Amino acid sequence: MNSHIKTVLIVGGGFAGMTAALQLSRNGFAVDLVEIDAGWRSYGAGISLHGSTLRVLKQLGLIDRFFEEGFASDGVEMRGPDDRVLVTLPTPRVAGPDIPGGGGIMRPALAKMLSDAVRASSTRVRLGITFTDLHQDADGVTVHFNDGTEGRYDLVIGADGLYSAVRAKIFPHAPKPRFIGQSVWRAVLPKPAGINTVAMWMGPTVKVGLNGVGKDQAYLFLTEDRATNDFVAPETFVETLRGLLERFSSPIIRTIAAELSSEHQIVYRPLEQMLLPRPWSNGRVVLIGDAVHATTPHLAAGACIGIEDAMVLAEELAAAEDILSALSGFEARRWERCRMVVENSGRLADIEIHGGSREEHAAIMQASMKTLAEAI
């Protein structure tokens, strides 16, 4: 453990924050994690995971738990509006020869897997709590909380998401999240016969995909072009998503459309992105995950790179001689990889919105997945 850093506060109990708490506590740091949601809930449907995320779960000792609840497979099938496979993109087995190159799981299941491990660690978890102010000096950070208490820490980690309050505090002029002109629909449904890996159907203005999230369940995701970020009433979700699915001639997708109902956990979200220019830290406060590089789901890598952030930061803090070199090393290892994900995801969105080259789309996906398979 870095002798200059003993106490760490993590603001935010999402995937990145939980991973940081788990690994830092295992490395011998005294960790407090505060999460504003008193129920520590995880919202949403399924989530796709790259092999690099499975590699981290293996490092954390959670891969067996993942296989109990999730689904893993090799390759990504890119299809036309019908069921014809145009190309299959490889997904290297980076987590080990016996672990497929990608997978999927329900978001609440992944969150519970991580939160159970955090609770079993030495981390002190405080729910319904967040910071109200923080003050730095040469020796540490004094943090005030919304329950009237305060704490003193050697390091504060902001893992509080797209609209990060920590980011607003230490970088008040940071760029704001930007709506990209697309939205995503998600649903959970019975896994269709014949879908054994991730599959995507590319329509003229809509893309739909399926990924397994368990033995019998699949996670459906659909990106829709929208010029403005207007409110969509939940009571219209089934009808609207069905209409979008019916644009495809694929018998698989048309069957899903015909059977779609409110029981399929339909979620709608406008897509926003934000990449904070370097630096990602200010003194003894550092940002990770969506707080610093919020991406759209076109590469299914948002949670992946946030979880990776946490592991790399823990490694640098354990190995470096002082806090500044640790944070500098963290940023140097993360910048290009995270920039690639945000910018390539944005380019994929542009191609989809403007009817660009499918060959370029496939090439960007293949190059991005190859980079994500590299060591972190």
mmCIF file of C-alpha atoms in Angstrom:
data_model
loop_
_atom_site.group_PDB
_atom_site.id
_atom_site.type_symbol
_atom_site.label_atom_id
_atom_site.label_comp_id
_atom_site.label_asym_id
_atom_site.label_seq_id
_atom_site.Cartn_x
_atom_site.Cartn_y
_atom_site.Cartn_z
ATOM 1 C CA MET A 1 0.000 0.000 0.000
ATOM 2 C CA ASN A 2 1.158 3.548 -0.779
ATOM 3 C CA SER A 3 2.436 4.892 2.558
ATOM 4 C CA HIS A 4 1.307 8.402 1.627
ATOM 5 C CA ILE A 5 -2.343 7.351 1.191
ATOM 6 C CA LYS A 6 -4.245 5.504 3.891
ATOM 7 C CA THR A 7 -7.815 6.827 3.813
ATOM 8 C CA VAL A 8 -9.987 7.070 0.688
ATOM 9 C CA LEU A 9 -13.517 8.401 0.157
ATOM 10 C CA ILE A 10 -15.501 7.223 -2.864
ATOM 11 C CA VAL A 11 -18.523 9.314 -3.818
ATOM 12 C CA GLY A 12 -20.955 7.165 -5.794
ATOM 13 C CA GLY A 13 -21.855 3.489 -5.492
ATOM 14 C CA GLY A 14 -22.293 2.544 -9.157
ATOM 15 C CA PHE A 15 -20.225 -0.045 -10.991
ATOM 16 C CA ALA A 16 -17.026 2.037 -11.040
ATOM 17 C CA GLY A 17 -17.362 3.166 -7.420
ATOM 18 C CA MET A 18 -18.061 -0.341 -6.149
ATOM 19 C CA THR A 19 -15.133 -1.807 -8.077
ATOM 20 C CA ALA A 20 -12.806 0.870 -6.679
ATOM 21 C CA ALA A 21 -14.028 0.249 -3.128
ATOM 22 C CA LEU A 22 -13.582 -3.497 -3.447
ATOM 23 C CA GLN A 23 -10.081 -3.433 -4.911
ATOM 24 C CA LEU A 24 -8.752 -0.569 -2.749
ATOM 25 C CA SER A 25 -10.001 -2.235 0.434
ATOM 26 C CA ARG A 26 -8.344 -5.484 -0.627
ATOM 27 C CA ASN A 27 -5.125 -3.525 -1.175
ATOM 28 C CA GLY A 28 -5.187 -2.364 2.443
ATOM 29 C CA PHE A 29 -6.666 1.132 2.169
ATOM 30 C CA ALA A 30 -9.300 2.344 4.627
ATOM 31 C CA VAL A 31 -12.249 3.062 2.320
ATOM 32 C CA ASP A 32 -15.501 4.930 2.886
ATOM 33 C CA LEU A 33 -18.137 4.710 0.151
ATOM 34 C CA VAL A 34 -21.098 7.096 0.182
ATOM 35 C CA GLU A 35 -24.118 6.585 -2.066
ATOM 36 C CA ILE A 36 -26.982 9.056 -2.180
ATOM 37 C CA ASP A 37 -29.605 6.383 -2.947
ATOM 38 C CA ALA A 38 -30.576 4.881 0.396
ATOM 39 C CA GLY A 39 -31.768 1.722 -1.383
ATOM 40 C CA TRP A 40 -28.516 1.349 -3.365
ATOM 41 C CA ARG A 41 -30.657 0.403 -6.360
ATOM 42 C CA SER A 42 -29.551 -0.255 -9.930
ATOM 43 C CA TYR A 43 -32.024 0.691 -12.617
ATOM 44 C CA GLY A 44 -32.280 -0.552 -16.162
ATOM 45 C CA ALA A 45 -32.569 -3.762 -18.123
ATOM 46 C CA GLY A 46 -29.620 -5.786 -19.353
ATOM 47 C CA ILE A 47 -26.016 -4.808 -19.895
ATOM 48 C CA SER A 48 -23.508 -6.139 -22.426
ATOM 49 C CA LEU A 49 -19.988 -6.863 -21.189
ATOM 50 C CA HIS A 50 -16.754 -7.085 -23.144
ATOM 51 C CA GLY A 51 -14.158 -9.736 -22.466
ATOM 52 C CA SER A 52 -12.116 -7.031 -20.759
ATOM 53 C CA THR A 53 -14.906 -6.617 -18.187
ATOM 54 C CA LEU A 54 -15.022 -10.364 -17.644
ATOM 55 C CA ARG A 55 -11.266 -10.165 -17.103
ATOM 56 C CA VAL A 56 -11.820 -7.676 -14.274
ATOM 57 C CA LEU A 57 -14.581 -9.819 -12.750
ATOM 58 C CA LYS A 58 -12.122 -12.709 -12.800
ATOM 59 C CA GLN A 59 -9.509 -10.558 -11.016
ATOM 60 C CA LEU A 60 -12.127 -9.666 -8.409
ATOM 61 C CA GLY A 61 -12.992 -13.329 -7.863
ATOM 62 C CA LEU A 62 -16.524 -12.849 -9.184
ATOM 63 C CA ILE A 63 -16.422 -14.714 -12.492
ATOM 64 C CA ASP A 64 -18.135 -17.844 -11.150
ATOM 65 C CA ARG A 65 -20.946 -15.690 -9.776
ATOM 66 C CA PHE A 66 -21.264 -14.066 -13.199
ATOM 67 C CA PHE A 67 -21.637 -17.438 -14.911
ATOM 68 C CA GLU A 68 -24.355 -18.400 -12.420
ATOM 69 C CA GLU A 69 -26.493 -15.387 -13.351
ATOM 70 C CA GLY A 70 -25.299 -14.086 -16.720
ATOM 71 C CA PHE A 71 -24.560 -15.322 -20.223
ATOM 72 C CA ALA A 72 -21.317 -15.487 -22.189
ATOM 73 C CA SER A 73 -20.616 -16.045 -25.886
ATOM 74 C CA ASP A 74 -18.087 -15.434 -28.660
ATOM 75 C CA GLY A 75 -18.421 -13.066 -31.601
ATOM 76 C CA VAL A 76 -20.853 -10.361 -32.720
ATOM 77 C CA GLU A 77 -23.094 -11.022 -35.720
ATOM 78 C CA MET A 78 -23.884 -7.973 -37.881
ATOM 79 C CA ARG A 79 -27.058 -8.589 -39.891
ATOM 80 C CA GLY A 80 -29.070 -6.714 -42.463
ATOM 81 C CA PRO A 81 -32.745 -5.784 -41.850
ATOM 82 C CA ASP A 82 -33.569 -9.429 -42.599
ATOM 83 C CA ASP A 83 -31.818 -12.298 -40.821
ATOM 84 C CA ARG A 84 -28.885 -12.467 -43.244
ATOM 85 C CA VAL A 85 -25.519 -12.308 -41.412
ATOM 86 C CA LEU A 86 -23.324 -9.710 -43.155
ATOM 87 C CA VAL A 87 -20.205 -10.201 -41.040
ATOM 88 C CA THR A 88 -19.214 -11.775 -37.740
ATOM 89 C CA LEU A 89 -16.841 -9.694 -35.638
ATOM 90 C CA PRO A 90 -14.445 -11.665 -33.433
ATOM 91 C CA THR A 91 -14.304 -11.139 -29.670
ATOM 92 C CA PRO A 92 -10.979 -12.463 -28.311
ATOM 93 C CA ARG A 93 -11.025 -14.547 -25.136
ATOM 94 C CA VAL A 94 -8.989 -12.045 -23.129
ATOM 95 C CA ALA A 95 -10.136 -13.300 -19.703
ATOM 96 C CA GLY A 96 -8.749 -16.787 -20.336
ATOM 97 C CA PRO A 97 -9.108 -19.681 -22.781
ATOM 98 C CA ASP A 98 -12.152 -21.027 -20.917
ATOM 99 C CA ILE A 99 -14.033 -17.700 -20.759
ATOM 100 C CA PRO A 100 -15.878 -16.449 -23.879
ATOM 101 C CA GLY A 101 -15.050 -13.057 -25.361
ATOM 102 C CA GLY A 102 -18.200 -11.263 -24.217
ATOM 103 C CA GLY A 103 -21.394 -11.601 -22.269
ATOM 104 C CA GLY A 104 -24.487 -10.040 -20.809
ATOM 105 C CA ILE A 105 -26.268 -9.852 -17.476
ATOM 106 C CA MET A 106 -29.136 -7.962 -15.893
ATOM 107 C CA ARG A 107 -27.936 -4.641 -14.459
ATOM 108 C CA PRO A 108 -29.443 -5.292 -11.005
ATOM 109 C CA ALA A 109 -27.750 -8.719 -10.907
ATOM 110 C CA LEU A 110 -24.326 -7.209 -11.692
ATOM 111 C CA ALA A 111 -24.908 -4.463 -9.130
ATOM 112 C CA LYS A 112 -25.850 -6.974 -6.426
ATOM 113 C CA MET A 113 -22.835 -9.120 -7.250
ATOM 114 C CA LEU A 114 -20.542 -6.145 -6.676
ATOM 115 C CA SER A 115 -22.413 -4.693 -3.695
ATOM 116 C CA ASP A 116 -22.390 -8.060 -1.893
ATOM 117 C CA ALA A 117 -18.615 -8.207 -2.356
ATOM 118 C CA VAL A 118 -18.187 -4.605 -1.164
ATOM 119 C CA ARG A 119 -20.276 -5.283 1.943
ATOM 120 C CA ALA A 120 -18.149 -8.356 2.668
ATOM 121 C CA SER A 121 -14.971 -6.246 2.406
ATOM 122 C CA SER A 122 -13.603 -3.781 4.950
ATOM 123 C CA THR A 123 -15.278 -0.869 3.125
ATOM 124 C CA ARG A 124 -17.523 1.324 5.279
ATOM 125 C CA VAL A 125 -20.692 1.850 3.233
ATOM 126 C CA ARG A 126 -22.954 4.810 4.044
ATOM 127 C CA LEU A 127 -26.249 4.956 2.150
ATOM 128 C CA GLY A 128 -28.486 7.981 1.707
ATOM 129 C CA ILE A 129 -25.350 10.092 2.144
ATOM 130 C CA THR A 130 -23.457 12.401 -0.172
ATOM 131 C CA PHE A 131 -21.001 15.236 0.219
ATOM 132 C CA THR A 132 -22.054 18.877 0.474
ATOM 133 C CA ASP A 133 -18.615 20.470 0.358
ATOM 134 C CA LEU A 134 -14.918 19.629 0.366
ATOM 135 C CA HIS A 135 -11.771 21.575 1.151
ATOM 136 C CA GLN A 136 -8.250 20.552 0.212
ATOM 137 C CA ASP A 137 -4.894 21.386 1.726
ATOM 138 C CA ALA A 138 -1.423 19.953 1.280
ATOM 139 C CA ASP A 139 -2.095 17.015 3.605
ATOM 140 C CA GLY A 140 -5.615 15.906 2.773
ATOM 141 C CA VAL A 141 -9.262 16.676 2.044
ATOM 142 C CA THR A 142 -11.903 17.636 4.587
ATOM 143 C CA VAL A 143 -15.349 16.545 3.397
ATOM 144 C CA HIS A 144 -18.724 17.685 4.747
ATOM 145 C CA PHE A 145 -21.722 15.377 4.356
ATOM 146 C CA ASN A 146 -25.461 15.976 4.137
ATOM 147 C CA ASP A 147 -26.083 14.334 7.516
ATOM 148 C CA GLY A 148 -24.018 17.002 9.274
ATOM 149 C CA THR A 149 -20.906 14.879 9.713
ATOM 150 C CA GLU A 150 -17.467 15.455 8.242
ATOM 151 C CA GLY A 151 -14.466 13.314 7.432
ATOM 152 C CA ARG A 152 -10.797 13.699 6.651
ATOM 153 C CA TYR A 153 -9.274 11.737 3.754
ATOM 154 C CA ASP A 154 -6.008 11.400 1.886
ATOM 155 C CA LEU A 155 -7.883 10.977 -1.420
ATOM 156 C CA VAL A 156 -11.415 11.547 -2.744
ATOM 157 C CA ILE A 157 -12.674 9.625 -5.791
ATOM 158 C CA GLY A 158 -15.643 11.041 -7.702
ATOM 159 C CA ALA A 159 -17.567 8.110 -9.178
ATOM 160 C CA ASP A 160 -20.930 9.860 -9.175
ATOM 161 C CA GLY A 161 -21.909 9.550 -12.803
ATOM 162 C CA LEU A 162 -22.832 11.667 -15.786
ATOM 163 C CA TYR A 163 -24.053 14.638 -13.752
ATOM 164 C CA SER A 164 -21.234 14.372 -11.209
ATOM 165 C CA ALA A 165 -21.386 16.806 -8.301
ATOM 166 C CA VAL A 166 -17.707 16.130 -7.612
ATOM 167 C CA ARG A 167 -16.825 17.184 -11.175
ATOM 168 C CA ALA A 168 -18.884 20.364 -10.795
ATOM 169 C CA LYS A 169 -17.010 21.148 -7.583
ATOM 170 C CA ILE A 170 -13.439 20.667 -8.790
ATOM 171 C CA PHE A 171 -13.939 21.575 -12.471
ATOM 172 C CA PRO A 172 -16.766 24.158 -12.509
ATOM 173 C CA HIS A 173 -16.144 24.966 -16.178
ATOM 174 C CA ALA A 174 -16.162 21.357 -17.388
ATOM 175 C CA PRO A 175 -18.116 20.622 -20.585
ATOM 176 C CA LYS A 176 -21.754 19.628 -20.071
ATOM 177 C CA PRO A 177 -23.205 16.324 -21.308
ATOM 178 C CA ARG A 178 -24.357 16.619 -24.937
ATOM 179 C CA PHE A 179 -27.432 14.983 -26.505
ATOM 180 C CA ILE A 180 -26.195 13.228 -29.678
ATOM 181 C CA GLY A 181 -29.423 12.989 -31.678
ATOM 182 C CA GLN A 182 -30.212 9.389 -30.813
ATOM 183 C CA SER A 183 -32.058 7.553 -28.068
ATOM 184 C CA VAL A 184 -31.928 3.950 -26.919
ATOM 185 C CA TRP A 185 -34.757 1.562 -26.132
ATOM 186 C CA ARG A 186 -34.103 -1.482 -23.967
ATOM 187 C CA ALA A 187 -36.216 -4.477 -23.020
ATOM 188 C CA VAL A 188 -35.830 -7.939 -21.495
ATOM 189 C CA LEU A 189 -37.598 -10.910 -23.097
ATOM 190 C CA PRO A 190 -37.356 -14.663 -23.642
ATOM 191 C CA LYS A 191 -34.268 -15.578 -25.641
ATOM 192 C CA PRO A 192 -35.284 -16.347 -29.255
ATOM 193 C CA ALA A 193 -34.319 -19.715 -30.702
ATOM 194 C CA GLY A 194 -31.201 -19.570 -32.836
ATOM 195 C CA ILE A 195 -29.660 -16.537 -31.094
ATOM 196 C CA ASN A 196 -26.510 -17.910 -29.490
ATOM 197 C CA THR A 197 -24.330 -14.795 -29.441
ATOM 198 C CA VAL A 198 -24.679 -11.009 -29.730
ATOM 199 C CA ALA A 199 -26.615 -10.136 -32.897
ATOM 200 C CA MET A 200 -27.326 -6.721 -34.433
ATOM 201 C CA TRP A 201 -29.704 -5.893 -37.285
ATOM 202 C CA MET A 202 -28.780 -2.733 -39.220
ATOM 203 C CA GLY A 203 -31.723 -0.830 -40.675
ATOM 204 C CA PRO A 204 -31.605 2.450 -42.621
ATOM 205 C CA THR A 205 -32.284 4.633 -39.566
ATOM 206 C CA VAL A 206 -32.685 2.140 -36.708
ATOM 207 C CA LYS A 207 -30.372 -0.519 -35.261
ATOM 208 C CA VAL A 208 -31.615 -3.348 -33.048
ATOM 209 C CA GLY A 209 -29.602 -5.941 -31.157
ATOM 210 C CA LEU A 210 -30.003 -8.941 -28.883
ATOM 211 C CA ASN A 211 -27.694 -10.340 -26.235
ATOM 212 C CA GLY A 212 -28.298 -13.092 -23.720
ATOM 213 C CA VAL A 213 -28.483 -12.086 -20.050
ATOM 214 C CA GLY A 214 -29.143 -15.525 -18.587
ATOM 215 C CA LYS A 215 -30.056 -19.068 -19.547
ATOM 216 C CA ASP A 216 -33.472 -18.146 -20.926
ATOM 217 C CA GLN A 217 -33.513 -14.339 -21.155
ATOM 218 C CA ALA A 218 -32.268 -11.877 -23.772
ATOM 219 C CA TYR A 219 -31.609 -8.161 -23.590
ATOM 220 C CA LEU A 220 -32.946 -6.150 -26.544
ATOM 221 C CA PHE A 221 -31.449 -2.765 -27.413
ATOM 222 C CA LEU A 222 -32.561 -0.426 -30.185
ATOM 223 C CA THR A 223 -31.101 2.944 -31.182
ATOM 224 C CA GLU A 224 -33.469 5.466 -32.734
ATOM 225 C CA ASP A 225 -32.611 8.769 -34.392
ATOM 226 C CA ARG A 226 -34.284 11.748 -32.691
ATOM 227 C CA ALA A 227 -33.558 15.335 -33.684
ATOM 228 C CA THR A 228 -34.664 16.713 -30.311
ATOM 229 C CA ASN A 229 -34.581 15.392 -26.769
ATOM 230 C CA ASP A 230 -38.330 15.326 -26.167
ATOM 231 C CA PHE A 231 -40.157 13.570 -23.344
ATOM 232 C CA VAL A 232 -41.619 10.156 -24.226
ATOM 233 C CA ALA A 233 -44.574 9.118 -22.061
ATOM 234 C CA PRO A 234 -44.136 5.647 -20.485
ATOM 235 C CA GLU A 235 -47.681 4.643 -21.456
ATOM 236 C CA THR A 236 -46.573 4.858 -25.118
ATOM 237 C CA PHE A 237 -43.472 2.673 -24.726
ATOM 238 C CA VAL A 238 -44.948 -0.612 -25.970
ATOM 239 C CA GLU A 239 -46.650 0.888 -29.006
ATOM 240 C CA THR A 240 -43.644 3.026 -29.967
ATOM 241 C CA LEU A 241 -41.046 0.282 -29.605
ATOM 242 C CA ARG A 242 -43.263 -2.186 -31.474
ATOM 243 C CA GLY A 243 -43.540 0.249 -34.371
ATOM 244 C CA LEU A 244 -39.760 0.632 -34.519
ATOM 245 C CA LEU A 245 -39.230 -3.152 -34.491
ATOM 246 C CA GLU A 246 -41.776 -3.633 -37.287
ATOM 247 C CA ARG A 247 -39.475 -1.689 -39.642
ATOM 248 C CA PHE A 248 -37.332 -4.842 -39.882
ATOM 249 C CA SER A 249 -38.200 -7.725 -42.195
ATOM 250 C CA SER A 250 -36.432 -10.210 -39.902
ATOM 251 C CA PRO A 251 -38.877 -12.911 -38.722
ATOM 252 C CA ILE A 252 -37.065 -12.952 -35.365
ATOM 253 C CA ILE A 253 -37.565 -9.219 -34.805
ATOM 254 C CA ARG A 254 -41.140 -9.241 -36.114
ATOM 255 C CA THR A 255 -42.032 -12.051 -33.698
ATOM 256 C CA ILE A 256 -40.575 -10.006 -30.837
ATOM 257 C CA ALA A 257 -42.624 -6.995 -31.978
ATOM 258 C CA ALA A 258 -45.844 -9.007 -32.073
ATOM 259 C CA GLU A 259 -45.304 -10.430 -28.585
ATOM 260 C CA LEU A 260 -44.007 -7.210 -26.954
ATOM 261 C CA SER A 261 -45.824 -6.124 -23.792
ATOM 262 C CA SER A 262 -45.376 -3.978 -20.703
ATOM 263 C CA GLU A 263 -44.055 -7.077 -18.906
ATOM 264 C CA HIS A 264 -40.807 -6.814 -20.883
ATOM 265 C CA GLN A 265 -39.272 -4.095 -18.677
ATOM 266 C CA ILE A 266 -39.059 -1.495 -21.453
ATOM 267 C CA VAL A 267 -36.704 1.402 -20.728
ATOM 268 C CA TYR A 268 -36.186 4.525 -22.850
ATOM 269 C CA ARG A 269 -33.213 6.898 -22.545
ATOM 270 C CA PRO A 270 -31.911 9.780 -24.663
ATOM 271 C CA LEU A 271 -28.210 9.357 -25.402
ATOM 272 C CA GLU A 272 -25.686 11.867 -24.080
ATOM 273 C CA GLN A 273 -21.907 11.921 -24.028
ATOM 274 C CA MET A 274 -19.161 13.897 -22.337
ATOM 275 C CA LEU A 275 -15.372 13.618 -22.400
ATOM 276 C CA LEU A 276 -13.519 15.753 -19.858
ATOM 277 C CA PRO A 277 -10.211 17.069 -21.239
ATOM 278 C CA ARG A 278 -7.145 16.295 -19.166
ATOM 279 C CA PRO A 279 -6.476 16.580 -16.277
ATOM 280 C CA TRP A 280 -8.971 14.263 -14.573
ATOM 281 C CA SER A 281 -7.798 15.179 -11.081
ATOM 282 C CA ASN A 282 -7.371 18.335 -9.062
ATOM 283 C CA GLY A 283 -5.022 17.943 -6.126
ATOM 284 C CA ARG A 284 -6.258 15.024 -4.051
ATOM 285 C CA VAL A 285 -9.587 14.610 -5.887
ATOM 286 C CA VAL A 286 -9.860 12.365 -8.952
ATOM 287 C CA LEU A 287 -12.740 11.415 -11.260
ATOM 288 C CA ILE A 288 -13.503 7.990 -12.738
ATOM 289 C CA GLY A 289 -16.229 6.399 -14.868
ATOM 290 C CA ASP A 290 -19.096 8.408 -16.316
ATOM 291 C CA ALA A 291 -18.034 11.396 -14.231
ATOM 292 C CA VAL A 292 -15.150 11.894 -16.658
ATOM 293 C CA HIS A 293 -15.944 9.955 -19.872
ATOM 294 C CA ALA A 294 -19.646 9.311 -20.364
ATOM 295 C CA THR A 295 -20.170 7.439 -23.614
ATOM 296 C CA THR A 296 -23.079 6.237 -25.701
ATOM 297 C CA PRO A 297 -23.735 2.463 -25.864
ATOM 298 C CA HIS A 298 -22.614 1.921 -29.468
ATOM 299 C CA LEU A 299 -19.578 -0.073 -28.318
ATOM 300 C CA ALA A 300 -21.301 -1.442 -25.182
ATOM 301 C CA ALA A 301 -18.263 -0.220 -23.259
ATOM 302 C CA GLY A 302 -19.450 2.495 -20.851
ATOM 303 C CA ALA A 303 -19.577 0.312 -17.758
ATOM 304 C CA CYS A 304 -16.522 -1.585 -19.014
ATOM 305 C CA ILE A 305 -14.191 1.412 -19.073
ATOM 306 C CA GLY A 306 -15.526 2.697 -15.745
ATOM 307 C CA ILE A 307 -14.825 -0.642 -14.080
ATOM 308 C CA GLU A 308 -11.379 -0.668 -15.689
ATOM 309 C CA ASP A 309 -10.730 2.858 -14.337
ATOM 310 C CA ALA A 310 -11.284 1.580 -10.828
ATOM 311 C CA MET A 311 -8.853 -1.311 -11.192
ATOM 312 C CA VAL A 312 -6.125 0.817 -12.799
ATOM 313 C CA LEU A 313 -6.472 3.530 -10.147
ATOM 314 C CA ALA A 314 -6.177 0.916 -7.396
ATOM 315 C CA GLU A 315 -3.040 -0.478 -9.020
ATOM 316 C CA GLU A 316 -1.425 2.945 -9.392
ATOM 317 C CA LEU A 317 -2.255 3.969 -5.831
ATOM 318 C CA ALA A 318 -0.720 0.770 -4.491
ATOM 319 C CA ALA A 319 2.469 1.061 -6.551
ATOM 320 C CA ALA A 320 3.331 4.774 -6.766
ATOM 321 C CA GLU A 321 5.586 6.598 -4.324
ATOM 322 C CA ASP A 322 3.238 9.561 -3.887
ATOM 323 C CA ILE A 323 -0.294 10.625 -4.720
ATOM 324 C CA LEU A 324 0.608 12.919 -7.633
ATOM 325 C CA SER A 325 2.553 10.240 -9.475
ATOM 326 C CA ALA A 326 -0.252 7.745 -8.802
ATOM 327 C CA LEU A 327 -2.898 10.021 -10.314
ATOM 328 C CA SER A 328 -0.614 10.940 -13.212
ATOM 329 C CA GLY A 329 0.032 7.261 -13.921
ATOM 330 C CA PHE A 330 -3.683 6.502 -13.767
ATOM 331 C CA GLU A 331 -4.534 9.218 -16.253
ATOM 332 C CA ALA A 332 -1.714 8.248 -18.622
ATOM 333 C CA ARG A 333 -2.961 4.656 -18.753
ATOM 334 C CA ARG A 334 -6.624 5.594 -19.225
ATOM 335 C CA TRP A 335 -6.798 8.652 -21.491
ATOM 336 C CA GLU A 336 -6.312 7.146 -24.969
ATOM 337 C CA ARG A 337 -8.445 4.085 -24.295
ATOM 338 C CA CYS A 338 -11.367 6.064 -22.895
ATOM 339 C CA ARG A 339 -11.085 8.783 -25.548
ATOM 340 C CA MET A 340 -11.236 6.071 -28.211
ATOM 341 C CA VAL A 341 -14.433 4.624 -26.753
ATOM 342 C CA VAL A 342 -16.214 7.987 -26.472
ATOM 343 C CA GLU A 343 -15.140 9.290 -29.884
ATOM 344 C CA ASN A 344 -15.612 6.016 -31.781
ATOM 345 C CA SER A 345 -19.046 5.556 -30.204
ATOM 346 C CA GLY A 346 -19.915 9.060 -31.337
ATOM 347 C CA ARG A 347 -18.715 8.303 -34.867
ATOM 348 C CA LEU A 348 -20.840 5.147 -34.993
ATOM 349 C CA ALA A 349 -23.844 7.250 -33.992
ATOM 350 C CA ASP A 350 -23.054 9.749 -36.765
ATOM 351 C CA ILE A 351 -22.891 6.970 -39.346
ATOM 352 C CA GLU A 352 -26.239 5.598 -38.201
ATOM 353 C CA ILE A 353 -27.934 9.009 -38.119
ATOM 354 C CA HIS A 354 -26.683 10.153 -41.518
ATOM 355 C CA GLY A 355 -26.855 6.839 -43.371
ATOM 356 C CA GLY A 356 -23.102 6.449 -43.663
ATOM 357 C CA SER A 357 -21.016 3.501 -44.768
ATOM 358 C CA ARG A 358 -21.841 0.154 -43.181
ATOM 359 C CA GLU A 359 -18.309 -0.929 -44.041
ATOM 360 C CA GLU A 360 -16.888 1.949 -42.022
ATOM 361 C CA HIS A 361 -19.303 1.117 -39.183
ATOM 362 C CA ALA A 362 -18.133 -2.508 -39.080
ATOM 363 C CA ALA A 363 -14.466 -1.487 -39.366
ATOM 364 C CA ILE A 364 -14.748 0.930 -36.420
ATOM 365 C CA MET A 365 -16.467 -1.700 -34.306
ATOM 366 C CA GLN A 366 -13.839 -4.323 -35.154
ATOM 367 C CA ALA A 367 -10.908 -1.969 -34.475
ATOM 368 C CA SER A 368 -12.474 -0.776 -31.226
ATOM 369 C CA MET A 369 -13.119 -4.283 -29.941
ATOM 370 C CA LYS A 370 -9.536 -5.235 -30.786
ATOM 371 C CA THR A 371 -8.273 -2.283 -28.734
ATOM 372 C CA LEU A 372 -10.590 -3.119 -25.840
ATOM 373 C CA ALA A 373 -9.145 -6.630 -25.792
ATOM 374 C CA GLU A 374 -5.669 -5.279 -25.081
ATOM 375 C CA ALA A 375 -4.205 -5.147 -21.583
ATOM 376 C CA ILE A 376 -5.209 -2.223 -19.420
#
